[in-house]
Short mmCIF file of C-alpha atoms and ligand atoms in Angstrom, two decimals:
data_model
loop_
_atom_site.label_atom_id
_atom_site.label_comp_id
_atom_site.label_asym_id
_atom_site.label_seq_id
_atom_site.Cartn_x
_atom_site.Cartn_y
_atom_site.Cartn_z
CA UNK A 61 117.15 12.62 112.94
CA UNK A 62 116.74 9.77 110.39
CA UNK A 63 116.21 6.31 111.97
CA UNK A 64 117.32 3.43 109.62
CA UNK A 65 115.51 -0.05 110.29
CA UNK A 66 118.87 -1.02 110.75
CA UNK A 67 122.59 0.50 111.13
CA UNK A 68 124.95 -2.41 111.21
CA UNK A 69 127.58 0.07 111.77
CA UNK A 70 126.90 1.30 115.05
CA UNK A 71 127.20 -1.73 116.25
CA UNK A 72 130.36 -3.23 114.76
CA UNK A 73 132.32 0.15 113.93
CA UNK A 74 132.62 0.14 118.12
CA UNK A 75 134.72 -3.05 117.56
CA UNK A 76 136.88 -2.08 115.54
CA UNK A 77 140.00 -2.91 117.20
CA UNK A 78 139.16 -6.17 118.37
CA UNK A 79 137.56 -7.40 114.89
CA UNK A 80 140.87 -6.00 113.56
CA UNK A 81 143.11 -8.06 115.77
CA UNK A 82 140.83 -11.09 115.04
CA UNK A 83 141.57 -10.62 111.53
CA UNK A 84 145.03 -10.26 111.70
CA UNK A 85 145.13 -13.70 114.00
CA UNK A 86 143.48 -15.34 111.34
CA UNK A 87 145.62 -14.22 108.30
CA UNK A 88 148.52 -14.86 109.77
CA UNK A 89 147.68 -18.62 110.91
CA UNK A 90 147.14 -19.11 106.93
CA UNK A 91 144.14 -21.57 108.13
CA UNK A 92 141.10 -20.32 106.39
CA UNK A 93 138.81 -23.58 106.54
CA UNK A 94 137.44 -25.07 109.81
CA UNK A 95 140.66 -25.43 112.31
CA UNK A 96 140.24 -23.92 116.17
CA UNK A 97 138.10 -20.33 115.51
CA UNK A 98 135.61 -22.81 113.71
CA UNK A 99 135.48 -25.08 117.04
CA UNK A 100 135.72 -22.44 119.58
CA UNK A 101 132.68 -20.51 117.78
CA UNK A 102 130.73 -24.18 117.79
CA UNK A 103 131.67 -24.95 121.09
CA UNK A 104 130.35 -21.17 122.69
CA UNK A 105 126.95 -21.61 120.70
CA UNK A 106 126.66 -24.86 121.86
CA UNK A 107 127.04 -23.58 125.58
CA UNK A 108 124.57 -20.62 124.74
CA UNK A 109 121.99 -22.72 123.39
CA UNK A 110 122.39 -25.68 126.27
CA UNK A 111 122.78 -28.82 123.40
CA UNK A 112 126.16 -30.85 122.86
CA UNK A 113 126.51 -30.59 119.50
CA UNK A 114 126.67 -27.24 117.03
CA UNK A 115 128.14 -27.40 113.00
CA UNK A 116 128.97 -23.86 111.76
CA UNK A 117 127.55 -23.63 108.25
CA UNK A 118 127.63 -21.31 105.21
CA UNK A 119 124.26 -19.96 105.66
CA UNK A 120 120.89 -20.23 107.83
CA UNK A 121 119.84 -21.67 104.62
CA UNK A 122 122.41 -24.37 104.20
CA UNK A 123 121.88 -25.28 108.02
CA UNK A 124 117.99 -26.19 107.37
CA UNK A 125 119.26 -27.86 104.24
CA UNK A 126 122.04 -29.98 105.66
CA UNK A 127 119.35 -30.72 108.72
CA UNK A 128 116.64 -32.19 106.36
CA UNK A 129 119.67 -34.22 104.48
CA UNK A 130 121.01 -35.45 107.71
CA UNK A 131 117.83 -36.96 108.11
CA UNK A 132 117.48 -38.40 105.17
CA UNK A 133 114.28 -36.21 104.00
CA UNK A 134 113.76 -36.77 100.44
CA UNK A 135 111.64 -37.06 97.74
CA UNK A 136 107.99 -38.24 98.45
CA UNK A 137 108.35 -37.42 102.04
CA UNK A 138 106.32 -34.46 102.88
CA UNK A 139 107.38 -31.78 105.98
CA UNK A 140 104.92 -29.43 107.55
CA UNK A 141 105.66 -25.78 107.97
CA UNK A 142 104.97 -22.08 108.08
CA UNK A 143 103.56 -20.39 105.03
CA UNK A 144 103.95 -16.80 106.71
CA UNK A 145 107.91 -17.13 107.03
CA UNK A 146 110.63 -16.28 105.30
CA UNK A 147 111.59 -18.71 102.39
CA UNK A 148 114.48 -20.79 103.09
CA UNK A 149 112.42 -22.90 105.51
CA UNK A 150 110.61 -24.30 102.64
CA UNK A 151 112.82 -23.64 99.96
CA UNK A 152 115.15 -26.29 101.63
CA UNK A 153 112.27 -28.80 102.11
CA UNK A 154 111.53 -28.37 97.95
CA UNK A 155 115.57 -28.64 97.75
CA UNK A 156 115.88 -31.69 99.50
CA UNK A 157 113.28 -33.56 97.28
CA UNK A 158 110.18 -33.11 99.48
CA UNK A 159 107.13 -31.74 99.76
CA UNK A 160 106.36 -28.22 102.28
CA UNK A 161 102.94 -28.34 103.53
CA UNK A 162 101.88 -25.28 104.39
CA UNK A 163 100.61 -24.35 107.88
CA UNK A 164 98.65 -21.27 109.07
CA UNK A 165 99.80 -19.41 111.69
CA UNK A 166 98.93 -17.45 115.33
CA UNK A 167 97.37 -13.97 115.03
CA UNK A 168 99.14 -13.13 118.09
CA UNK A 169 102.49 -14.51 118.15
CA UNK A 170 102.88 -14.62 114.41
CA UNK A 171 104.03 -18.23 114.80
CA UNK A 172 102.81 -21.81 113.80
CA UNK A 173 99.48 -22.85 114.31
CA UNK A 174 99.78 -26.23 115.84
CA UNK A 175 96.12 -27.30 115.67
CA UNK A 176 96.48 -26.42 111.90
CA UNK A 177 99.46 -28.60 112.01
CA UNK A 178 98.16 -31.51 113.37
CA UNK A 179 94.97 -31.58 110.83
CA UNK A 180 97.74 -31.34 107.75
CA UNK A 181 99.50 -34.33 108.66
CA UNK A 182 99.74 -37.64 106.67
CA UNK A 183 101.21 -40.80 106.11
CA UNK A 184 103.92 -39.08 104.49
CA UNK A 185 104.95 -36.59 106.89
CA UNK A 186 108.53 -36.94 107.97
CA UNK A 187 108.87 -33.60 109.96
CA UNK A 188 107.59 -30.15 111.00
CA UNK A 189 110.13 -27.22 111.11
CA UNK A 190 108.65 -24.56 113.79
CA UNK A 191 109.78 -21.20 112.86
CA UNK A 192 110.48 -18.95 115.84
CA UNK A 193 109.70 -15.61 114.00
CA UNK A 194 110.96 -12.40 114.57
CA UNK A 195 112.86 -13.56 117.79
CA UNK A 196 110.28 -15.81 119.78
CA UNK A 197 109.82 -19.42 120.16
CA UNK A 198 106.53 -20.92 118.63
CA UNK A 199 104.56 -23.24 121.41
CA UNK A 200 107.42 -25.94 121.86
CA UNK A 201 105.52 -28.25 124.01
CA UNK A 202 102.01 -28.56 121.49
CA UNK A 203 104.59 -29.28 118.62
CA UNK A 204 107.09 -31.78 120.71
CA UNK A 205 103.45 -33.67 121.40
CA UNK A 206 102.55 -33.77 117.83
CA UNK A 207 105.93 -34.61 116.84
CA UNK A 208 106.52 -37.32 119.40
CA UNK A 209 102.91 -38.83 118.92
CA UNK A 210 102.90 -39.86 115.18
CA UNK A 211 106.80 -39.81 115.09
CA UNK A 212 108.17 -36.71 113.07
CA UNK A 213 111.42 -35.30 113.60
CA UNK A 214 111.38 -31.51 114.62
CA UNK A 215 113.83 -29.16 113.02
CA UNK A 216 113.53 -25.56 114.62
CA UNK A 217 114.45 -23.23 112.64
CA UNK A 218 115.98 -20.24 114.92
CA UNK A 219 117.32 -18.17 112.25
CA UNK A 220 115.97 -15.13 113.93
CA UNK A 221 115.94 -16.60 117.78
CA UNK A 222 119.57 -17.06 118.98
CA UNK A 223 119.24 -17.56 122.70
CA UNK A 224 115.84 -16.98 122.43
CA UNK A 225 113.73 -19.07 125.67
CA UNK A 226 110.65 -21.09 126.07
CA UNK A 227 110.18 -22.24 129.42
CA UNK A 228 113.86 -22.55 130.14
CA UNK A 229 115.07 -24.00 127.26
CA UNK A 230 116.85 -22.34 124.47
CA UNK A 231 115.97 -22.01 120.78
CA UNK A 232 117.38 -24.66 118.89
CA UNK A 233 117.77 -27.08 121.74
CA UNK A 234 114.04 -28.55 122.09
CA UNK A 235 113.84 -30.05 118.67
CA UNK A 236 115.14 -32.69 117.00
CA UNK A 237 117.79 -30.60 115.47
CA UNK A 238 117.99 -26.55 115.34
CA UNK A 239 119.74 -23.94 112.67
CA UNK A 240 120.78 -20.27 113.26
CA UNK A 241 121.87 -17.84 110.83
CA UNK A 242 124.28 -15.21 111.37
CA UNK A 243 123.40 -12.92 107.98
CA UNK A 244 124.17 -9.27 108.72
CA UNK A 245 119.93 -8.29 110.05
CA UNK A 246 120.00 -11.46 112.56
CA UNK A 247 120.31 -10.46 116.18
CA UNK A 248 123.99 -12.11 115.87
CA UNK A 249 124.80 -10.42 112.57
CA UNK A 250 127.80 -11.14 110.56
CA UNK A 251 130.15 -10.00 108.12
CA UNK A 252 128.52 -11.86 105.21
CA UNK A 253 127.01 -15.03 105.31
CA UNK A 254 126.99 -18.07 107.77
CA UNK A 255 125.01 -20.21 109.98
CA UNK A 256 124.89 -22.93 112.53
CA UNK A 257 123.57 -26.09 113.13
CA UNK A 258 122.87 -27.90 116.33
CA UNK A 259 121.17 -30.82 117.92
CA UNK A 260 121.77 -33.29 121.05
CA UNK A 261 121.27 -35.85 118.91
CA UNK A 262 125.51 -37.51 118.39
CA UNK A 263 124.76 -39.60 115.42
CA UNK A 264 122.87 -36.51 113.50
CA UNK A 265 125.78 -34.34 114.47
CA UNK A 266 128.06 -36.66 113.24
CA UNK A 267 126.06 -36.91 109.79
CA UNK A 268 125.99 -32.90 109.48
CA UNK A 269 129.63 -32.86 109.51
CA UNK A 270 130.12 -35.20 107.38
CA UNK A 271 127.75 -34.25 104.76
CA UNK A 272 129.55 -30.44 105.45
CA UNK A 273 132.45 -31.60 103.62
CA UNK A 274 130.64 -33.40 101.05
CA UNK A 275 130.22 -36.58 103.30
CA UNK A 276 133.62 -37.95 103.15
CA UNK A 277 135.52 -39.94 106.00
CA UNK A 278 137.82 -40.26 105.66
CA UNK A 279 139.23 -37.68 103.27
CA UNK A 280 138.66 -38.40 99.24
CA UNK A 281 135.96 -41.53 100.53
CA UNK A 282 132.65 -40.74 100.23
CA UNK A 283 129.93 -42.29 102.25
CA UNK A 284 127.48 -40.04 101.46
CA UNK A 285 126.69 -36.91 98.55
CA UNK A 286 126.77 -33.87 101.16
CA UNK A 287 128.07 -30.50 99.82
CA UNK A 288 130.24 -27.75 100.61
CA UNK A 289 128.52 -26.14 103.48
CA UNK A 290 131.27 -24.69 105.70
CA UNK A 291 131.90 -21.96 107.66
CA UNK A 292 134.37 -19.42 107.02
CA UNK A 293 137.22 -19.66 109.36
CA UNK A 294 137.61 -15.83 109.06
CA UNK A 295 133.92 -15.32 110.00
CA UNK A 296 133.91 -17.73 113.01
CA UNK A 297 136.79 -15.38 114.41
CA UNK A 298 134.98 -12.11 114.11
CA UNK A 299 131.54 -13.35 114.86
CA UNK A 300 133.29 -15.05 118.37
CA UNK A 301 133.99 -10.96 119.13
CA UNK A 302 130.40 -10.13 118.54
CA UNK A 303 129.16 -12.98 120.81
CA UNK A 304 131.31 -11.60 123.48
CA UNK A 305 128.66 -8.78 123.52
CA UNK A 306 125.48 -10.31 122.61
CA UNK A 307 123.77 -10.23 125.91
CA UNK A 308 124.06 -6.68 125.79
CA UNK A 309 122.61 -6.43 122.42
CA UNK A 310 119.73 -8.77 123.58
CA UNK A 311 119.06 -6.54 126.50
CA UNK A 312 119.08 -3.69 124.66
CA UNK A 313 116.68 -5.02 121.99
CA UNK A 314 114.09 -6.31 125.10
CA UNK A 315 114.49 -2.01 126.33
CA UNK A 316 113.66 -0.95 122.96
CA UNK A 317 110.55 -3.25 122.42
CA UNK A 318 109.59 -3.02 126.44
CA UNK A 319 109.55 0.99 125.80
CA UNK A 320 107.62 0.96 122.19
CA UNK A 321 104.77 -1.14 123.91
CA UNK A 322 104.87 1.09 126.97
CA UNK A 323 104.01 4.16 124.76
CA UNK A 324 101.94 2.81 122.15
CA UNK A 325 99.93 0.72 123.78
CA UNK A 326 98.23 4.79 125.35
CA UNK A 327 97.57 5.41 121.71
CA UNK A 328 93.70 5.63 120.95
CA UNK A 329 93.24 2.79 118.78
CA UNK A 330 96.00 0.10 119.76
CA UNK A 331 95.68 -3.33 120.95
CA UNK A 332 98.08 -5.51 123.10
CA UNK A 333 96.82 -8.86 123.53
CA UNK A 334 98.62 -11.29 125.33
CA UNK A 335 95.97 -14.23 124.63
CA UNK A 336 97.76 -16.86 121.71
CA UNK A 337 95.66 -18.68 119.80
CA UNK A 338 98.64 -21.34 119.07
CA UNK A 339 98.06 -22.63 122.54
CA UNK A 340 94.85 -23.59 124.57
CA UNK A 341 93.03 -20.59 123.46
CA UNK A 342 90.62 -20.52 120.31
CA UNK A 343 91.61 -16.60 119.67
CA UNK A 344 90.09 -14.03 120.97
CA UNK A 345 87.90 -11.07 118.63
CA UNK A 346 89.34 -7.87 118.48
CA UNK A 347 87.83 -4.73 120.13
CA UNK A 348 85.74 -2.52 117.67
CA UNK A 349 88.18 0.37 116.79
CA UNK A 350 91.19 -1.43 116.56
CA UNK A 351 93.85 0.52 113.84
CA UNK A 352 97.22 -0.96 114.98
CA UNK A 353 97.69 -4.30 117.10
CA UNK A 354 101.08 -4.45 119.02
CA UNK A 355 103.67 -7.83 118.91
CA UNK A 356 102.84 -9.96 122.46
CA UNK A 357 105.51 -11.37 124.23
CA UNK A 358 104.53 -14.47 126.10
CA UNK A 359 105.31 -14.80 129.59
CA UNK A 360 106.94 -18.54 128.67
CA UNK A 361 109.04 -17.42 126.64
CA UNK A 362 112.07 -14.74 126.16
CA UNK A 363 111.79 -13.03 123.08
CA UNK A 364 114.88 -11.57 122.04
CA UNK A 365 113.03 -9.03 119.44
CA UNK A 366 114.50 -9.74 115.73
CA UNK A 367 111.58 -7.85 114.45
CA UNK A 368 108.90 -5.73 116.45
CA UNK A 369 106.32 -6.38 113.95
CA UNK A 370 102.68 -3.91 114.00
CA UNK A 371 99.66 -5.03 112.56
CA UNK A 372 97.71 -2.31 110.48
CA UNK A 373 94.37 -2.86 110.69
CA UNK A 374 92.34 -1.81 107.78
CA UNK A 375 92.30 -2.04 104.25
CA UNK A 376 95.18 -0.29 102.83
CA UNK A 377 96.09 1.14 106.14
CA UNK A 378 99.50 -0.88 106.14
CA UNK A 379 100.91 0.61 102.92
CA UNK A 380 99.53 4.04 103.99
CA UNK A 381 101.60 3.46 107.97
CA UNK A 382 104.93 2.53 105.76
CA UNK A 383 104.46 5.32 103.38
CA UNK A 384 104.10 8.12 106.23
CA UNK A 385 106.78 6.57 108.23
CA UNK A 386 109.42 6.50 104.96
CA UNK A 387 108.91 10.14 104.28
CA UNK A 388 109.27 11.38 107.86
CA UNK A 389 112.68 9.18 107.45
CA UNK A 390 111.96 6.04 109.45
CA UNK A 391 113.00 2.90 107.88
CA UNK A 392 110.27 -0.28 108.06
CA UNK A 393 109.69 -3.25 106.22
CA UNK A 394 107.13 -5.92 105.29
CA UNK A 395 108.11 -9.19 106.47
CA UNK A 396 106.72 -10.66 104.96
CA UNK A 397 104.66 -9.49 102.18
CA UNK A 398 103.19 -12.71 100.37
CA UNK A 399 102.29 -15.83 101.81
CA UNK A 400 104.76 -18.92 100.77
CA UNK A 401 101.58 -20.59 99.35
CA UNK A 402 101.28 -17.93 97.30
CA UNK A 403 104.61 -18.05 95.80
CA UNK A 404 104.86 -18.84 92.03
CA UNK A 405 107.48 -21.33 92.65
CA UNK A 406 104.63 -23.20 95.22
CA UNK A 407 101.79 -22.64 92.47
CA UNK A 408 101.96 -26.84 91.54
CA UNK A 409 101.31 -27.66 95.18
CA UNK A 410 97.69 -26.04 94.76
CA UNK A 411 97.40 -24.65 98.40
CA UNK A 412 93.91 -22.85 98.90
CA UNK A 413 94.00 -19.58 100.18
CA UNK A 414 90.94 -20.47 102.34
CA UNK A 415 92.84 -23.12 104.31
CA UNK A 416 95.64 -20.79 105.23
CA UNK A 417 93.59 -17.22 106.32
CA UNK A 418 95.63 -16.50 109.10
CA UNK A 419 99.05 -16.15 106.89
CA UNK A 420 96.99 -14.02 103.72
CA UNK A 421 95.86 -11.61 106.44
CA UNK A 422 99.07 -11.19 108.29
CA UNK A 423 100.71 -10.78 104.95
CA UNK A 424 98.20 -7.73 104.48
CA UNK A 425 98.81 -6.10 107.97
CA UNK A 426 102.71 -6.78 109.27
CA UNK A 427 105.06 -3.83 109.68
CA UNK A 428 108.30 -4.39 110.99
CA UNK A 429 110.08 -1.07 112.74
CA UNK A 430 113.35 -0.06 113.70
CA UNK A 431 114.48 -2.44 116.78
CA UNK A 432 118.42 -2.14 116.89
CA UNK A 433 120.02 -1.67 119.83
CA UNK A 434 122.21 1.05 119.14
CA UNK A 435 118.83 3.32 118.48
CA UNK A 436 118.85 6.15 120.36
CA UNK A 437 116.03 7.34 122.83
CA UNK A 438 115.45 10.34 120.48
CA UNK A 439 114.63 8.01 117.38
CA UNK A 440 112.43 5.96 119.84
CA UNK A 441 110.81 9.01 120.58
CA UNK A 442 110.41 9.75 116.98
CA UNK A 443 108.75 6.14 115.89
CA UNK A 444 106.30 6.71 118.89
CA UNK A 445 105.64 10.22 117.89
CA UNK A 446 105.21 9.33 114.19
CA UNK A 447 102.79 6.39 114.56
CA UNK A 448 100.89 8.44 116.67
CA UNK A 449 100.40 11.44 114.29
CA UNK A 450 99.24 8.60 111.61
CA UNK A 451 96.67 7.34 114.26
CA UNK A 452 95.56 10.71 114.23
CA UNK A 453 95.02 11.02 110.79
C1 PLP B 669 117.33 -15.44 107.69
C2 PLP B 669 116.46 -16.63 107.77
C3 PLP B 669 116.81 -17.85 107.18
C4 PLP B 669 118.00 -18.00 106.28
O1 PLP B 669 119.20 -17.59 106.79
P1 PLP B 669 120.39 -17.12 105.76
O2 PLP B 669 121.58 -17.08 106.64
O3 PLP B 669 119.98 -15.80 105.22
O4 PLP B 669 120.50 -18.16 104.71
C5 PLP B 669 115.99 -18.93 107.37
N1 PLP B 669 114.86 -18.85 108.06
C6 PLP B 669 114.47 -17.70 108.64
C7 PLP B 669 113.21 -17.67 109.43
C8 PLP B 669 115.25 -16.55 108.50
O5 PLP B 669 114.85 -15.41 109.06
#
């Protein structure tokens, strides 16, 4: 049986009906921009994520964008993030005028390193935008410290970590402000693009809408350049059906990860660590005989498992592992495959590769496999049964 990385249809064919009805609701109101989908979909993410305020955007992208102009991040001002991440979290900062400054990341929980952060800070820094990667939250507390003690503004960007915890507290609601996108892959996929913005904060939320509608107040009287960075009205209504469901689809994705690092971890050769260097810890050295090291899941946080990401240990090893696994028909993926410092685009900022050795090697070693919930036990079986006969080899 082939197992896709992803099969977006078994999870919304099942709705058919209702997505159908939703639809039909919609076209007949003849409102297709903002009205009540848009502010019942707001007002059920806002619940889920425990802040007062959420802004339904066009994109994940547009929500980190419209953050960074809501705050008035611009050119000369310089914001700290990820290098191993996907690239809208610095493409935004280099759209909004500013400067990214790269930061390494964790070994363990793929996430930011704060010490790293702290050392990359300057006079100019205006803000650090934690990434909470493949469905976990980065170590809130270390960057709410840094970020309180010289004054930054935190923008979390959850894109992959709706409902996502960390301590008790939900992705999104720690920082300064937090974005979510809803693009088909995300754990809360869509029917095309969208996103959210939130924050506690009623004077940023206030800002985001306006500059949503190309910062007008009233209507045709501009107090600000924003842009067009709505929401669909049609997607609001079908992605409030989906939500209806998500904590299923969460649990489903914590069975799926729970059972692939109950049977790997008996392979000969694999490592679970649950020992993060991004906190008090310096890191610990691997074993000798390490081939494949498995995703930790802390016990502060809940991961919600975007991504259950491998590390292939060895040179060449990773290509090899997604090559084998493609022809036995197992989808996988490299997220994500070159460093944002390495990025031709990023060449001008001059970022040594030394500086950032965590990111080049995780680059090297990351494999993402199939995590869906609709996966059958049978493909799980498969994935186990596959890695293992590569082990072997
Ligand atoms: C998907 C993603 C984004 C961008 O979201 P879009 O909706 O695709 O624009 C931003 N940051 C991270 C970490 C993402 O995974």
């Amino acid at each position: 049986m082939p197992v896709p990385l992803l099969d977006v249809n078994a999870q919304n064919l099942p709705l058919e009906p209702e997505l159908k009805l939703a639809f039909e609701r919609v076209l007949r109101s003849g409102q297709f921009i903002l009205g009540p989908d848009v502010a019942l979909f707001e007002k059920e993410i806002a619940e889920l994520t425990g802040v007062r305020h959420a802004v339904g955007v066009s994109s994940g992208t547009d929500a980190i964008l419209l953050a960074l102009m809501a705050l008035d991040i611009k050119s000369g001002d310089e914001v700290l993030c990820p290098s191993f991440t996907f690239f809208a979290t610095a493409g935004c900062i280099s759209r909004a005028g500013a400067t990214p400054v790269f930061v390494d990341s964790c070994p363990i929980c793929f996430n930011l390193d704060v010490a790293d952060a702290a050392k990359k800070l300057s006079g100019r820094t205006k803000a650090i935008i934690p990434v909470h990667l493949f469905g976990q939250c980065a170590a809130m507390d270390p960057v709410l410290g840094l970020a309180t003690e010289h004054a930054i503004s935190v923008i979390e960007d959850a894109a992959q970590a709706l409902g996502a915890g960390y301590k008790g507290r939900r992705a999104g609601s720690m920082g300064t402000m937090g974005t979510f996108s809803f693009f088909p892959s995300k754990n809360l996929g869509g029917f095309g693009d969208s996103g959210m913005l939130v924050t506690n904060d009623d004077t940023l939320a206030e800002r985001a809408q306006l500059l949503r509608t190309h910062g007008a107040k009233p209507k045709y009287y501009h107090q600000f350049v924003g842009a067009n960075f709505r929401i669909d009205t049609m997607q609001a209504a079908l992605l409030r059906i989906k939500l209806q469901h998500y904590q299923t689809y969460t649990e489903r994705r914590q069975r799926n990860a729970a059972f692939y690092s109950e049977r790997l971890s008996k392979l000969p050769g694999v490592f679970q660590s649950h020992i993060c260097s991004c906190g008090n810890n310096s890191g610990s050295e691997l074993p000798t005989g390490i081939q494949l090291i498995l995703p930790a899941s802390h016990s502060e946080t809940e991961h919600i498992w975007n991504q259950y990401t491998l590390r292939v240990v060895g040179s060449g090893r990773r290509d090899a592992l997604k090559r084998f696994l493609g022809e036995k028909g197992i989808g996988c993926e490299i997220y994500y495959p070159v460093p944002l410092h390495r990025q031709e685009c990023f060449r001008y900022l001059g970022c040594d590769n030394d500086a950032l050795p965590i990111a080049m090697r995780l680059a090297d070693e990351v494999l993402s496999i199939p995590i869906y919930p609709e996966l059958k036990s049978e493909q799980l079986e498969e994935v186990v049964a596959a890695i293992a006969a590569f082990l072997r080899k």
